[in-house]
Coordinates of C-alpha atoms in Angstrom, one line a residue:
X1 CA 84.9 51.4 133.0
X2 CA 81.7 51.2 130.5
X3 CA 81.5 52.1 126.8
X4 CA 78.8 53.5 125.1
X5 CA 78.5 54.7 121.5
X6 CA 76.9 58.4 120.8
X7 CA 75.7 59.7 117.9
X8 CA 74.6 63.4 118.2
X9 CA 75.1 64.8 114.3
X10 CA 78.9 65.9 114.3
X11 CA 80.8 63.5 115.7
X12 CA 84.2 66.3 115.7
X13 CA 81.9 68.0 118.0
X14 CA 81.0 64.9 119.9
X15 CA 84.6 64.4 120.4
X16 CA 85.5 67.8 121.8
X17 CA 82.8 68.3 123.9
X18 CA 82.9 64.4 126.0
X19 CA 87.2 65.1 126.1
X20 CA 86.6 68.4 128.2
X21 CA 84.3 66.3 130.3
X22 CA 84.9 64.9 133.8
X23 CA 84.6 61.4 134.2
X24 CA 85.6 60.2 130.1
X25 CA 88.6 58.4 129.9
X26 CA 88.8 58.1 126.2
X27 CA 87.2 58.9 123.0
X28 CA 87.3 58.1 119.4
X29 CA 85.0 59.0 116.2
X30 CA 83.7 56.1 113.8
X31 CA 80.9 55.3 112.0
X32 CA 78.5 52.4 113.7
X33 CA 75.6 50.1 112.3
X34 CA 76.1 50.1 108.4
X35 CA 75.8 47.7 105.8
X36 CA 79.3 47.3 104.7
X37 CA 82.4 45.7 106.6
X38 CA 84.7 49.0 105.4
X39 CA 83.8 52.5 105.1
X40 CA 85.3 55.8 104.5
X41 CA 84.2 59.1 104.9
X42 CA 83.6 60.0 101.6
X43 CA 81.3 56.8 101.2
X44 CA 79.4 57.6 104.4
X45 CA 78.8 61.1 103.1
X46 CA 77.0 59.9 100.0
X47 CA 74.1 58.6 102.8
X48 CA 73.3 55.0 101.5
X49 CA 75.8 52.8 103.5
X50 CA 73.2 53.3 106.9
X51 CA 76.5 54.1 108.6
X52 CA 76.0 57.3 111.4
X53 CA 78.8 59.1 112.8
X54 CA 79.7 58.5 116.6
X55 CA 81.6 58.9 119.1
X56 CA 82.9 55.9 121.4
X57 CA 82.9 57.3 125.3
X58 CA 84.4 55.2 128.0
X59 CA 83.7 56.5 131.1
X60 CA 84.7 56.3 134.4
X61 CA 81.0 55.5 136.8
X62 CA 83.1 56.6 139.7
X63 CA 83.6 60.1 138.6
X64 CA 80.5 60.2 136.1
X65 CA 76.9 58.4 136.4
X66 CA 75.0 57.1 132.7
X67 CA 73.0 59.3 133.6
X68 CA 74.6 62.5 133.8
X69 CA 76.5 61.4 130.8
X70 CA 73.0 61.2 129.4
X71 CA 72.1 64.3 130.8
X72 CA 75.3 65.9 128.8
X73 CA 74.5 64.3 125.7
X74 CA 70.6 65.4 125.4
X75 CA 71.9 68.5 126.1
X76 CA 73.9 68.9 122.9
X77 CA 71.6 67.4 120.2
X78 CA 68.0 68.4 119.2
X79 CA 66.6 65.2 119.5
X80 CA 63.1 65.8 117.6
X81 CA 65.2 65.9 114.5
X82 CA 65.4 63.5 112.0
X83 CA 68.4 63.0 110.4
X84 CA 70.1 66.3 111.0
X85 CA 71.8 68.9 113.6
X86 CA 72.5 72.0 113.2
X87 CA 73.8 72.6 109.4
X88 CA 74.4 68.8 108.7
X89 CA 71.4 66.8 107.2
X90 CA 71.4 63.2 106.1
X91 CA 71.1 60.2 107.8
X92 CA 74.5 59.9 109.3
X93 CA 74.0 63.3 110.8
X94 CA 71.1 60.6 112.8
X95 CA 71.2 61.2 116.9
X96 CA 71.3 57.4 118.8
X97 CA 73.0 55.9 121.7
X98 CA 74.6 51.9 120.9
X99 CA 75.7 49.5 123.2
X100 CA 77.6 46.6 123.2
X101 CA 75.0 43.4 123.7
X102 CA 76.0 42.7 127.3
X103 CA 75.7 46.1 128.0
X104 CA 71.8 46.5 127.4
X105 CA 70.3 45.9 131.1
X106 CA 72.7 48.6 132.1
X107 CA 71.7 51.2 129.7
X108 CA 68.5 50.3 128.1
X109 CA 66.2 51.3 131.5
X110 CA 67.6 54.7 132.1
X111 CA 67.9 55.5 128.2
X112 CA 64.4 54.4 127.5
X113 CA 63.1 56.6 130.9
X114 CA 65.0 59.7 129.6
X115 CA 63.6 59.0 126.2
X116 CA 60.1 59.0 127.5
X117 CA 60.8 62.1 129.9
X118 CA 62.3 64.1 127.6
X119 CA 59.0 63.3 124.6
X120 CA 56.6 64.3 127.5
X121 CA 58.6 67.6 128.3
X122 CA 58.7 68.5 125.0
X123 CA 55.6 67.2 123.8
X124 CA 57.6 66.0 120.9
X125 CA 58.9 62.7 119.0
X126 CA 62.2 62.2 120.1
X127 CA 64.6 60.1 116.8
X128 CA 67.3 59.2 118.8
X129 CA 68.1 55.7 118.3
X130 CA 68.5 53.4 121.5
X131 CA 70.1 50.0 119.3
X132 CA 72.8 47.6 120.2
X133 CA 76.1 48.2 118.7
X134 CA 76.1 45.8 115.3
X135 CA 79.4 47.4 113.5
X136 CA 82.1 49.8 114.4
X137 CA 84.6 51.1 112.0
X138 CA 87.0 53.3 113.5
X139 CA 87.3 57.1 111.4
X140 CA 90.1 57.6 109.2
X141 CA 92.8 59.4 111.9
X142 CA 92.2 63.0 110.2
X143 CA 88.9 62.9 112.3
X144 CA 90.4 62.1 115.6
X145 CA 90.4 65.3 117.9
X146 CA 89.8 67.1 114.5
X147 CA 88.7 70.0 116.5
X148 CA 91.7 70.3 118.9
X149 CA 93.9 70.2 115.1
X150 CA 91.1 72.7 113.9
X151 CA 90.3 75.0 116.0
X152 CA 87.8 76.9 113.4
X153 CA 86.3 74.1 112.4
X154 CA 82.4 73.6 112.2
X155 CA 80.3 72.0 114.5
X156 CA 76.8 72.7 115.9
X157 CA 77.9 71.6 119.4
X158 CA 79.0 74.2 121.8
X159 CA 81.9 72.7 123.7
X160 CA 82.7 75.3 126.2
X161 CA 79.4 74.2 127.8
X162 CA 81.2 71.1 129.0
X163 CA 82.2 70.4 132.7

């Protein structure tokens, strides 16, 4: 099993979309990389903690490869935005993949390749953050599979598209 850390705007929609997804064994939203030990949601909202909104994905290589799990994931964000996706807009709404430190020689080549394909396909910047993993705070449990408990709920990602 690896773990890797997703930030791709929403993170409800992060959640729903890697759960329908062959290959992830478990998910759970958070906040990653801010300047605090503790954080809530309201404080994250008010975009001066640093903190983004992610998703933890564990993942099973046998029945998914990084990089299709890559391939999913660029496929769900616009990643020549700054700081937004879809309707949400601030810097927790920031796209970036973490890793744990001893994780980086597995990840960093094929993230920094797809990064570089995907600015010469689109002839774009791409924002999305490729850092290591420097502090996780689990969300409050409200946010865990908030989108299976709200069905109606908003989210830019469309989560029928996963497989």
């Amino acid at each position: 099993m690896k773990e890797i850390i997703l930030a791709a705007g929403c993170f409800w929609g992060t959640q729903a979309y890697f759960d329908r997804t062959t290959g992830i064994v478990k998910t759970e939203v958070g906040y990653a990389n801010g300047n605090k030990d503790s954080i809530t949601y309201q404080e994250v909202c008010k975009g001066n903690t640093n903190f983004v909104e992610v998703c933890k994905v564990i993942f099973d290589e046998s029945k998914i490869t990084f990089e299709k799990l890559l391939e999913d994931f660029f496929s769900i964000i616009n990643p020549t935005l700054l700081n937004r996706q879809g309707n949400d807009i601030g810097t927790q709404y920031r796209t970036g993949i973490y890793y744990n430190g001893d994780d980086k020689s597995f990840f960093e080549e094929k993230v920094i390749s797809k990064i570089s394909q995907l600015e010469e396909k689109l002839s774009k910047k791409v924002y999305t953050e490729f850092l290591p993993l420097q502090k996780y705070v689990k969300a409050e449990e409200y946010h865990q599979k908030y989108l299976d408990k709200n069905p109606n709920g908003y989210c830019h990602i469309d989560i029928t598209k996963a497989k």
